[in-house]
Coordinates of C-alpha atoms in Angstrom, one line a residue:
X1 CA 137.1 -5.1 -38.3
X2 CA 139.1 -7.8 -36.8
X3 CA 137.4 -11.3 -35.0
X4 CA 135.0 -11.8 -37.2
X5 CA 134.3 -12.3 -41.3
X6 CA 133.1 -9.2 -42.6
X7 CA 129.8 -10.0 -43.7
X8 CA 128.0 -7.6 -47.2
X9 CA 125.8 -5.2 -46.2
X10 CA 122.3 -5.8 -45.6
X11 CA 120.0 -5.7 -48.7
X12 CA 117.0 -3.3 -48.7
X13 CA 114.1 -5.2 -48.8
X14 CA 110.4 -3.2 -48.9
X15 CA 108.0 -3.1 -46.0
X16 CA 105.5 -5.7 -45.6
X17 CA 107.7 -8.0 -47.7
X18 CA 107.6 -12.1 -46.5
X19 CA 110.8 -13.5 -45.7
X20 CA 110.4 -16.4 -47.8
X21 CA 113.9 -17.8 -46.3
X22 CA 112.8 -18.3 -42.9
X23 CA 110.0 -21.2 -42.9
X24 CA 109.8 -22.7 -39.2
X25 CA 113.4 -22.5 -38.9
X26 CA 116.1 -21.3 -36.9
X27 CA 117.2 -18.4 -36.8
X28 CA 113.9 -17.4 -38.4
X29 CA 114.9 -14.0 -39.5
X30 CA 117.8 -14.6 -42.2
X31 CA 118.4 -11.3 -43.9
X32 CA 119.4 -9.4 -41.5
X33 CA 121.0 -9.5 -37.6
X34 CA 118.1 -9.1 -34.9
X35 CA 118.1 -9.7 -31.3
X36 CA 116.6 -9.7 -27.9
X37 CA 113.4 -10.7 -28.8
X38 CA 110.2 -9.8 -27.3
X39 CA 107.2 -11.7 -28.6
X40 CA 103.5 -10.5 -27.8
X41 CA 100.2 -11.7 -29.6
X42 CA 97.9 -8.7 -30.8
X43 CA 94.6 -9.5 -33.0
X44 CA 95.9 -12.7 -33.2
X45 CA 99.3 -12.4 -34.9
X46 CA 102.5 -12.8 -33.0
X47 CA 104.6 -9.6 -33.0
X48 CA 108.3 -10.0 -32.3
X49 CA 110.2 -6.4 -31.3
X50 CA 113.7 -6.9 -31.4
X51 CA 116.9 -4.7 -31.2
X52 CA 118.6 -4.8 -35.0
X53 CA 122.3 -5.4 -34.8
X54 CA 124.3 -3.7 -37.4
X55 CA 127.9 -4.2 -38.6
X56 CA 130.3 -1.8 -36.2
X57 CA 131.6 0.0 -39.5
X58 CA 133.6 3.3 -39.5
X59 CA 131.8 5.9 -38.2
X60 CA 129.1 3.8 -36.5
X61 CA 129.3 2.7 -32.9
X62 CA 132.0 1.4 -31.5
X63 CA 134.3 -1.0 -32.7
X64 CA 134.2 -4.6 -31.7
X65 CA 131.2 -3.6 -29.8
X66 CA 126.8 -4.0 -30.3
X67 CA 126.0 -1.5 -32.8
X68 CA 121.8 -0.4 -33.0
X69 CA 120.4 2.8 -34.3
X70 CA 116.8 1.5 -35.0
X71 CA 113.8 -0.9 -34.3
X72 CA 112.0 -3.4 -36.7
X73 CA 108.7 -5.4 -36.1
X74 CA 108.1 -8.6 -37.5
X75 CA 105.0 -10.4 -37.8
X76 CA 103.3 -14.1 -38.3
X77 CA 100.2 -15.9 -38.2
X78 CA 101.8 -19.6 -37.6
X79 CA 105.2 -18.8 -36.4
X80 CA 107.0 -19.7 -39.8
X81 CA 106.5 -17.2 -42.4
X82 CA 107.4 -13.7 -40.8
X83 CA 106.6 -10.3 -42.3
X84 CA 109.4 -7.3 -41.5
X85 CA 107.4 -4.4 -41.5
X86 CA 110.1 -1.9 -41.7
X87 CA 111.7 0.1 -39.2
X88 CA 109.3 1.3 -36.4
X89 CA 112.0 4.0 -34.4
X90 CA 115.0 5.5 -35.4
X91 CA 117.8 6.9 -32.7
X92 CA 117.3 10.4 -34.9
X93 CA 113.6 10.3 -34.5
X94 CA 113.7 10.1 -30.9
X95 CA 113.8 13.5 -29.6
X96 CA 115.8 13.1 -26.4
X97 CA 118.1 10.1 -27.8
X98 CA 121.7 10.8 -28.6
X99 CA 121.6 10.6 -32.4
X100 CA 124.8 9.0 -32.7
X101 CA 124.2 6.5 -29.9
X102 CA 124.3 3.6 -31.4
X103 CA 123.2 1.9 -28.3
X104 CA 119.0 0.9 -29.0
X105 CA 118.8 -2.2 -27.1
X106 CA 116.8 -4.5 -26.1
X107 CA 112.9 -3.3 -26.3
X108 CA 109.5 -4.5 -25.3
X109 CA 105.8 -3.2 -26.5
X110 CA 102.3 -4.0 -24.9
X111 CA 98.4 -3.0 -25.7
X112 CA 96.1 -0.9 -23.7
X113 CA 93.0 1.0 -24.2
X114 CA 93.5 0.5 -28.2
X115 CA 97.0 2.1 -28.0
X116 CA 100.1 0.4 -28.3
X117 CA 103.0 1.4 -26.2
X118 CA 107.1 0.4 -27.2
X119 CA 109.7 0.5 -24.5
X120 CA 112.8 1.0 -25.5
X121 CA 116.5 2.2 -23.7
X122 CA 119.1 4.1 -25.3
X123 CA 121.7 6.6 -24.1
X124 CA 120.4 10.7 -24.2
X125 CA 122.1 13.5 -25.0
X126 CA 121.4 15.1 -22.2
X127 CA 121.9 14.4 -18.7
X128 CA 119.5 15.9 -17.1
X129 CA 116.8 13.3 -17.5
X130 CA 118.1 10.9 -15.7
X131 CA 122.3 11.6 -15.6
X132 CA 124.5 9.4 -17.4
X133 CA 123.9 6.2 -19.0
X134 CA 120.6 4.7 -20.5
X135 CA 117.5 6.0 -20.1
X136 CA 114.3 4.1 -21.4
X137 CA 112.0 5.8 -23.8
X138 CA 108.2 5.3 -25.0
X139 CA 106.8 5.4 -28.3
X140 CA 102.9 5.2 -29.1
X141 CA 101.0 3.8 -32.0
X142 CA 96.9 2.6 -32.9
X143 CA 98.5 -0.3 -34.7
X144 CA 100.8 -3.0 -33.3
X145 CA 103.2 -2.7 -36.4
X146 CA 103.3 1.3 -36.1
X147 CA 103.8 4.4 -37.5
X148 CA 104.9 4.5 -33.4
X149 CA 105.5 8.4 -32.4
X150 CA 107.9 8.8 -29.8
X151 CA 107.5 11.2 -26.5
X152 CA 109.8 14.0 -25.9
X153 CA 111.0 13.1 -23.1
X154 CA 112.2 9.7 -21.7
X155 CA 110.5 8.0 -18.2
X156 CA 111.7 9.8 -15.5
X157 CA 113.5 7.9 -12.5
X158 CA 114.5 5.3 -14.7
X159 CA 117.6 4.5 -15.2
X160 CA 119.2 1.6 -17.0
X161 CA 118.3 -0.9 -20.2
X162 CA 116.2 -3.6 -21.5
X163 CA 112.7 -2.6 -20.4
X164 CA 109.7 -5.1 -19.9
X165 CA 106.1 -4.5 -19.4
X166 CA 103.2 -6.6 -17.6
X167 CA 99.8 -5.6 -17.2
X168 CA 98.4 -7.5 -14.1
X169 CA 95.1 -9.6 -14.1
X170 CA 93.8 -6.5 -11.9
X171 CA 94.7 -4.1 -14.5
X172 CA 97.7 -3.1 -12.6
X173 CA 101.2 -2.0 -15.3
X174 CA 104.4 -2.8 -13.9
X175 CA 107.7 -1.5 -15.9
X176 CA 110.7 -4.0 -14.7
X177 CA 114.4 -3.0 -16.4
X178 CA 118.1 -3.6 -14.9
X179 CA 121.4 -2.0 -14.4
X180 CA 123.3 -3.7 -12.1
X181 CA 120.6 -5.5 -10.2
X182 CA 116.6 -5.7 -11.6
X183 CA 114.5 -3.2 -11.0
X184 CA 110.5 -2.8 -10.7
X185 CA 108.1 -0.1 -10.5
X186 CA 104.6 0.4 -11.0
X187 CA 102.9 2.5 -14.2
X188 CA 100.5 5.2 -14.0
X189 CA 97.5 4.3 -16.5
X190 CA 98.8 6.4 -18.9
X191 CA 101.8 3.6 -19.0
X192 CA 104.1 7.2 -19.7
X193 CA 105.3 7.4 -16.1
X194 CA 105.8 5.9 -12.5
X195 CA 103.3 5.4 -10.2
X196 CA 105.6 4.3 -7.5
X197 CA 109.3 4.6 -6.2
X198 CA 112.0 1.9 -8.3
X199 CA 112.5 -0.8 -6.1
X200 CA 115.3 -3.9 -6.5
X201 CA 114.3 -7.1 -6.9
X202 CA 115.8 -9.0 -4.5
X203 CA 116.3 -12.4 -3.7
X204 CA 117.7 -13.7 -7.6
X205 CA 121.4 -14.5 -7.5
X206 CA 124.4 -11.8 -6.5
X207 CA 127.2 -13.2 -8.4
X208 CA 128.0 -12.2 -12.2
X209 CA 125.7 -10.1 -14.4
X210 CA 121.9 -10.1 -14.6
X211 CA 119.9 -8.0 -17.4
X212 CA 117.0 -8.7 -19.5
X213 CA 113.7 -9.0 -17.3
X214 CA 111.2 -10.9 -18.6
X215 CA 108.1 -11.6 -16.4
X216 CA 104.9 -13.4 -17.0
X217 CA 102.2 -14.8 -15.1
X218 CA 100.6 -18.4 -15.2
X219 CA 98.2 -20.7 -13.2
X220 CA 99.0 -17.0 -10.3
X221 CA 102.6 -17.8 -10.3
X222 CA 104.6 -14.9 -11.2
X223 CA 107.4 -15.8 -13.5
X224 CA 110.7 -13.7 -13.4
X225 CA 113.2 -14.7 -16.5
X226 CA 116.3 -13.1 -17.1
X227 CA 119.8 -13.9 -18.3
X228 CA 122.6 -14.6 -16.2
X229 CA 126.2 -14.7 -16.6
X230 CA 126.9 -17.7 -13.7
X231 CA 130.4 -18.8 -15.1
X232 CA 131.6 -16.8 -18.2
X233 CA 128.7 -16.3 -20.5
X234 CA 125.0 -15.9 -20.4
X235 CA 122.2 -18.1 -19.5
X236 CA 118.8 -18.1 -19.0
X237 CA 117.3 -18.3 -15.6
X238 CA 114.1 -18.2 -13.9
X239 CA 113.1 -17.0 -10.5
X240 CA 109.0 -17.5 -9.4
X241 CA 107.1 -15.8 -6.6
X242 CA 103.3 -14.5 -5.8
X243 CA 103.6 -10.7 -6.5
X244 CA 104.6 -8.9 -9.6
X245 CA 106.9 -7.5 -7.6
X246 CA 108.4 -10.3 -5.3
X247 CA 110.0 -11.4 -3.7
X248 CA 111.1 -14.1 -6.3
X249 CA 113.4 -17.3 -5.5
X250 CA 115.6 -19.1 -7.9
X251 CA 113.8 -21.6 -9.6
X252 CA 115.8 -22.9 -12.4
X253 CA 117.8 -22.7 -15.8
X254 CA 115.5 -22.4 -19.4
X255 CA 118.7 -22.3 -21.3
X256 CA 122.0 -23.3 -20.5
X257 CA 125.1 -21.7 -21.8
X258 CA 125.7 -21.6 -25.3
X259 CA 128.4 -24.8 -26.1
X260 CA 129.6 -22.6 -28.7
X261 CA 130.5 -19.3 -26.7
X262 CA 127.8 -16.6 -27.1
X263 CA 127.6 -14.2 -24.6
X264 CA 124.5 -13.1 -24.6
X265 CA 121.0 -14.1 -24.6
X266 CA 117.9 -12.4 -24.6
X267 CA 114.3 -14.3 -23.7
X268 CA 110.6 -13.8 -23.8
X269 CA 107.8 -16.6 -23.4
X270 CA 104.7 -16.5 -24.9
X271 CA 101.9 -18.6 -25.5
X272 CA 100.2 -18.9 -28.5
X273 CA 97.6 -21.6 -29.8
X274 CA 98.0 -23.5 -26.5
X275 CA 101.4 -23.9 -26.9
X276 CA 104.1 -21.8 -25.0
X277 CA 106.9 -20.9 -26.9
X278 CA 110.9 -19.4 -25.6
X279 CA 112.1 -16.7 -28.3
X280 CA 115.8 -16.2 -27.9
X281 CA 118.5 -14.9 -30.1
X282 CA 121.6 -16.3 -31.0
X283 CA 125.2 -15.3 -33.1
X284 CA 124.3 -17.9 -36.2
X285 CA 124.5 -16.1 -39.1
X286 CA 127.5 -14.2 -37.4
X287 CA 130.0 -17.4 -36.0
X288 CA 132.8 -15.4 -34.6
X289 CA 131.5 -12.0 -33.8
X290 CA 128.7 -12.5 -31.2
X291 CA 127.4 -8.7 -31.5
X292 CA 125.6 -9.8 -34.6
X293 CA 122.9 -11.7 -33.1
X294 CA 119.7 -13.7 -35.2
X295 CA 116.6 -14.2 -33.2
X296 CA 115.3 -18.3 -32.7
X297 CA 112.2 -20.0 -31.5
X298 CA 111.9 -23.2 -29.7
X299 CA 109.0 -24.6 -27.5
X300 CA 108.4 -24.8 -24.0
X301 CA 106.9 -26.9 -21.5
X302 CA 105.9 -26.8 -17.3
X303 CA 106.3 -29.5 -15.2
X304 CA 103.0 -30.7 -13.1
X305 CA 104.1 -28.2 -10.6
X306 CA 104.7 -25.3 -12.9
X307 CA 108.6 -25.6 -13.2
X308 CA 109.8 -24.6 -16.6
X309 CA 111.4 -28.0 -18.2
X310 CA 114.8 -27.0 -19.7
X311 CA 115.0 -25.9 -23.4
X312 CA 117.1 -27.5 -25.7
X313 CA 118.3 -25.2 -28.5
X314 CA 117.6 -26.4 -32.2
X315 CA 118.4 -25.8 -35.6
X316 CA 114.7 -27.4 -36.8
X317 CA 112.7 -24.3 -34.4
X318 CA 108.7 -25.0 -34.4
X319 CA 106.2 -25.4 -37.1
X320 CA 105.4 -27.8 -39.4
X321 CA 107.0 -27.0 -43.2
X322 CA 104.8 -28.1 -46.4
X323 CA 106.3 -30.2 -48.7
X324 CA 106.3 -27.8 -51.8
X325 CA 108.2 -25.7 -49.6
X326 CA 112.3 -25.3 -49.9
X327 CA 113.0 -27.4 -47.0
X328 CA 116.1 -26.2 -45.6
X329 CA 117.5 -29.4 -44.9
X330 CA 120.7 -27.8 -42.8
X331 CA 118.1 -27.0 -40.4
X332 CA 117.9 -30.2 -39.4
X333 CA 116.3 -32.4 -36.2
X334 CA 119.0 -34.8 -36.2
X335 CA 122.2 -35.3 -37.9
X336 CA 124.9 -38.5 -37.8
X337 CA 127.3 -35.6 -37.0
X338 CA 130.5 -38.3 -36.3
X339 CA 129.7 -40.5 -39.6
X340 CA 130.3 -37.8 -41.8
X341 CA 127.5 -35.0 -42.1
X342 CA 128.1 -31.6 -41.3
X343 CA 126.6 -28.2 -42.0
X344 CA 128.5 -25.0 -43.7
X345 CA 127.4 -21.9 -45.3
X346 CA 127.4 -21.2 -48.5
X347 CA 129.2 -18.3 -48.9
X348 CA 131.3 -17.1 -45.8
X349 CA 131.7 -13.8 -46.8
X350 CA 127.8 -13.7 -47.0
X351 CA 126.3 -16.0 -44.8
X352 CA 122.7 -14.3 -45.5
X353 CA 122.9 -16.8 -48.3
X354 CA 122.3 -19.4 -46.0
X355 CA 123.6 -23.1 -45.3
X356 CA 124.3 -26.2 -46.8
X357 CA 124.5 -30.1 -45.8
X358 CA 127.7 -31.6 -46.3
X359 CA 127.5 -35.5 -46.5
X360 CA 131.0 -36.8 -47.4
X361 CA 130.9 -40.5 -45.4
X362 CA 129.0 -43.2 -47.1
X363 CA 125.8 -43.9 -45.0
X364 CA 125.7 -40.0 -43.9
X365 CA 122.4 -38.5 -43.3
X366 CA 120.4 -35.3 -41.3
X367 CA 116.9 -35.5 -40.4
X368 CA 114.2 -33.2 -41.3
X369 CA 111.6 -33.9 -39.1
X370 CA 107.4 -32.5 -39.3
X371 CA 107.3 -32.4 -43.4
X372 CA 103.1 -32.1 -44.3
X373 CA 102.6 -34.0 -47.6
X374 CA 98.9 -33.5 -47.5
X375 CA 96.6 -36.3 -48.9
X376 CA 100.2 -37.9 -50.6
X377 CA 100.2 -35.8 -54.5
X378 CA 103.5 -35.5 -54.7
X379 CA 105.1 -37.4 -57.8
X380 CA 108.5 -35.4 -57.9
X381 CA 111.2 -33.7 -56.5
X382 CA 113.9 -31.3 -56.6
X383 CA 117.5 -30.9 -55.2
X384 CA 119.5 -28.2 -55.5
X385 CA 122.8 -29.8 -55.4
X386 CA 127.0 -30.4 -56.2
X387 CA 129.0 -33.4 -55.8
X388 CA 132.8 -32.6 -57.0
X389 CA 133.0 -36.4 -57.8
X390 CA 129.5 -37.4 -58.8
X391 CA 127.8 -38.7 -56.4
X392 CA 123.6 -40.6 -55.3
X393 CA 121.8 -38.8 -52.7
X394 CA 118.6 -40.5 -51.4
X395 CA 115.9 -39.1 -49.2
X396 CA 114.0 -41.7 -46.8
X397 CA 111.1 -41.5 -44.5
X398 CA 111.5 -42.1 -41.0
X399 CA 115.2 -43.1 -40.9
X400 CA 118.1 -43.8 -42.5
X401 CA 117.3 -47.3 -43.1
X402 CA 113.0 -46.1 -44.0
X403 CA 111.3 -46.4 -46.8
X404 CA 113.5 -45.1 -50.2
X405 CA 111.5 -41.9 -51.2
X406 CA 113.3 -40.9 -54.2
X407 CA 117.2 -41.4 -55.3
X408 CA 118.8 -38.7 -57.6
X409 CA 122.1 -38.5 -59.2
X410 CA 124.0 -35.7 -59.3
X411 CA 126.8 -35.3 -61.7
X412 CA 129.8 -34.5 -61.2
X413 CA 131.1 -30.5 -61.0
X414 CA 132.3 -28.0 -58.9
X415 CA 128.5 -25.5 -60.0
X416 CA 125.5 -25.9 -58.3
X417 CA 122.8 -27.2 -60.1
X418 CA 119.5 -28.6 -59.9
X419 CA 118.0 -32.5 -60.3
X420 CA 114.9 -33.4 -60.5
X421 CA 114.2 -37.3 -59.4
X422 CA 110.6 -38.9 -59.4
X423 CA 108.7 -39.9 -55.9
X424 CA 108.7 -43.4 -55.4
X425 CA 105.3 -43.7 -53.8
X426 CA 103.6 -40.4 -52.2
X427 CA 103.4 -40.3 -48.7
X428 CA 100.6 -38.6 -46.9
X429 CA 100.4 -36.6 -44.1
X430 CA 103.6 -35.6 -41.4
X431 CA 106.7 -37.3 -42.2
X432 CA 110.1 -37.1 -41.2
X433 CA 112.7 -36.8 -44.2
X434 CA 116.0 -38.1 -43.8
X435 CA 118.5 -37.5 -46.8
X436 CA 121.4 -39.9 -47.1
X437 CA 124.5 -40.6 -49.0
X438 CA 124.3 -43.2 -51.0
X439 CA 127.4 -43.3 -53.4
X440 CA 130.1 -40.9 -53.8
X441 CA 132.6 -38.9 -51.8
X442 CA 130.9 -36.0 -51.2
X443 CA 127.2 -34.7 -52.2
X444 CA 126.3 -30.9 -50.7
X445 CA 122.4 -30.0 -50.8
X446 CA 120.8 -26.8 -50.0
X447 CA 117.4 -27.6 -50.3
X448 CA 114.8 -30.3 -51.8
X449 CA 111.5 -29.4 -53.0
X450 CA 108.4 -31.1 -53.9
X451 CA 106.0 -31.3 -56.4
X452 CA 102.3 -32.6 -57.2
X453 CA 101.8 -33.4 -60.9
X454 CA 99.7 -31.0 -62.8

């Protein structure tokens, strides 16, 4: 394919297996392409639904082009270890989906009466649903993670993609989905059908594209999200109003463009543990092809007067990350970007491997901020490092100029290896690391790890 690396193929990895490579950072799914999140809290876990991007191979989709033939459902308890519990719906297990589609986009799922109900759009394979185009399906399960059974037949006077659901304080569905402008309509109880005639949303801005309705409710304002291309690519938006179903006015931008050309975006907001949280997608793991999208999480606060205070994207995401952890130090809070520190994978032609900091200025560092050292038993720790010319890397707390934390050498070579340096002093409790370069050219780390003496 041309535009963009061509990237292995995914690895096969078991259901109900922890992604031990995506601790409270972003993206936080790193084996695999996902997108167009949709984040709900059942039985007090956060469930993420998002489309799965695959590689536009021979064969599959079309070329240059998003690529999805099936759903996955991730899982967490604290929003940094996530569980992929396997595929949930297939385009060949739906019965009125066009099997060679390719076109599963962005999907939604809620709970009621003990069921759980997945939205999804994808094109049929035959037209007399609801004519050409998308159509949006259901699929039911008891459990939140599945085995999710999808109807025969898709909803009927719907007509478009990226389906969202919210169940009023009253009880009251509503099923909201775009094509051209966004649409609303209410569901009958059995959350399989329309209770009442489609009706456009008006009022949110005319110019450029708008897809991807996402609304919630707080304090009884009505939130509508949804991304919008104002200038040349997508961002997010917000709209309020005092009815699920308007009218809404413009209220705002969550996100603003991506600096480094995305075009799409894709948003829910949730709260969880009194804090609300913007999930999102991005093309990191896939630089220059932005069909291959990898799902982030940052937080999100209101103003006094419920506006939604702009989100500034990060590499760090949420969470706090344990010390023994391998702390991803390319995921960093802060970085002395012109004096010499940069990130880079470490292997472009797989960049499921993951990144690595580059420090090649004297004096560079990155910060790592919300490290939990615990009650401060940490006597040693590791790097996983290589330094061409040899070369002192130093972690700190705080700063660049903090208190030294530990100072390892690391010889010179062109092979990874590891080093493992003793802890100064233990610190207790949340700490910001900050890893500088101390001597050499040029030192590259992938991760640091600690340890508590035996």
């Amino acid at each position: 394919m041309k535009n963009y690396n061509r990237l292995l193929l995914l690895v096969v990895i078991p259901l109900f297996l922890t992604l031990g490579n995506a601790l409270a950072q972003n993206p936080i799914i790193q084996n695999q392409f996902t997108a167009d999140p949709t984040a709900r809290v059942f039985k007090d876990r956060v469930y993420v639904y998002p489309s799965h991007d695959i590689l536009p191979n021979q064969g599959k989709g079309k070329p240059d082009w998003f690529v999805m033939e099936d759903y996955h459902v991730f899982s967490s308890a604290d929003l940094k270890e996530w569980t992929d519990h396997g595929e949930i719906v297939n385009q060949k297990s739906v019965p009125w989906a066009d099997p060679e589609g390719y076109s599963m986009w962005a999907p939604d799922c809620v709970e009621r009466n003990g069921k759980y109900y997945f939205y999804f759009p994808t094109k049929a394979q035959d037209t007399t649903y609801n004519g050409q185009g998308f159509s949006i399906g259901v699929a039911v399960a008891d459990q939140p993670e599945g085995p999710f059974k999808p109807q025969a037949k898709p909803i009927a006077n719907v007509k478009g993609i990226d389906p969202n659901v919210l169940i009023d304080k009253d009880g009251q569905a509503y099923l909201y989905w775009s094509q051209g402008h966004i649409y609303g309509a209410k569901l009958k109880d059995n959350m399989l059908e329309l209770a009442s005639e489609p009706k456009v949303l008006k009022d949110l801005p005319d110019k450029g594209l708008k897809e991807g309705p996402f609304v919630f409710e707080r304090n009884g304002i009505y939130y509508m999200t949804y991304p919008h291309v104002e200038n040349k690519t997508e961002r997010l938006e917000y709209a309020v109003g005092n009815n699920p179903l308007g009218p809404f006015t413009f209220n705002g931008v969550i996100m603003d463009e991506s600096p480094t050309g995305c075009w799409t975006n894709h948003q829910s907001i949730l709260s969880f543990k009194n804090q609300w949280y913007l999930f999102y997608h991005h093309n990191d793991l896939s630089p220059n092809f932005d069909k291959n999208r990898s799902v982030r999480i940052d937080s999100l606060f209101f103003e006094q007067d419920g506006a939604i205070r702009k989100v500034t994207p990060t590499l760090r995401g949420v969470g706090v990350t344990q010390a023994s952890d391998k702390i991803q130090l390319d995921r960093y809070s802060q970085i002395s970007e012109h004096v010499g520190a940069s990130i880079a994978f470490l292997d472009t032609r797989d960049t499921f491997k993951g990144w690595k900091v580059v420090l090649d200025k004297p004096n560079a560092w990155v910060r790592f901020n919300a490290v939990d050292f615990g009650k401060g038993k940490a006597k040693s720790v590791t790097f996983r490092a290589v330094a061409p010319e040899g070369g002192t890397a130093q972690l700190r707390l705080g700063g660049k100029d903090g208190p030294i934390l530990s100072t390892v050498e690391i010889s010179k070579g062109k092979e990874w290896s590891t080093y493992t340096a003793p802890v100064v002093k233990a610190p207790e409790g949340l700490q910001d690391l900050v890893l500088v370069l101390q001597g050499g050219q040029k030192v590259e780390v992938d991760w640091v790890e600690f340890k508590e003496q035996k």
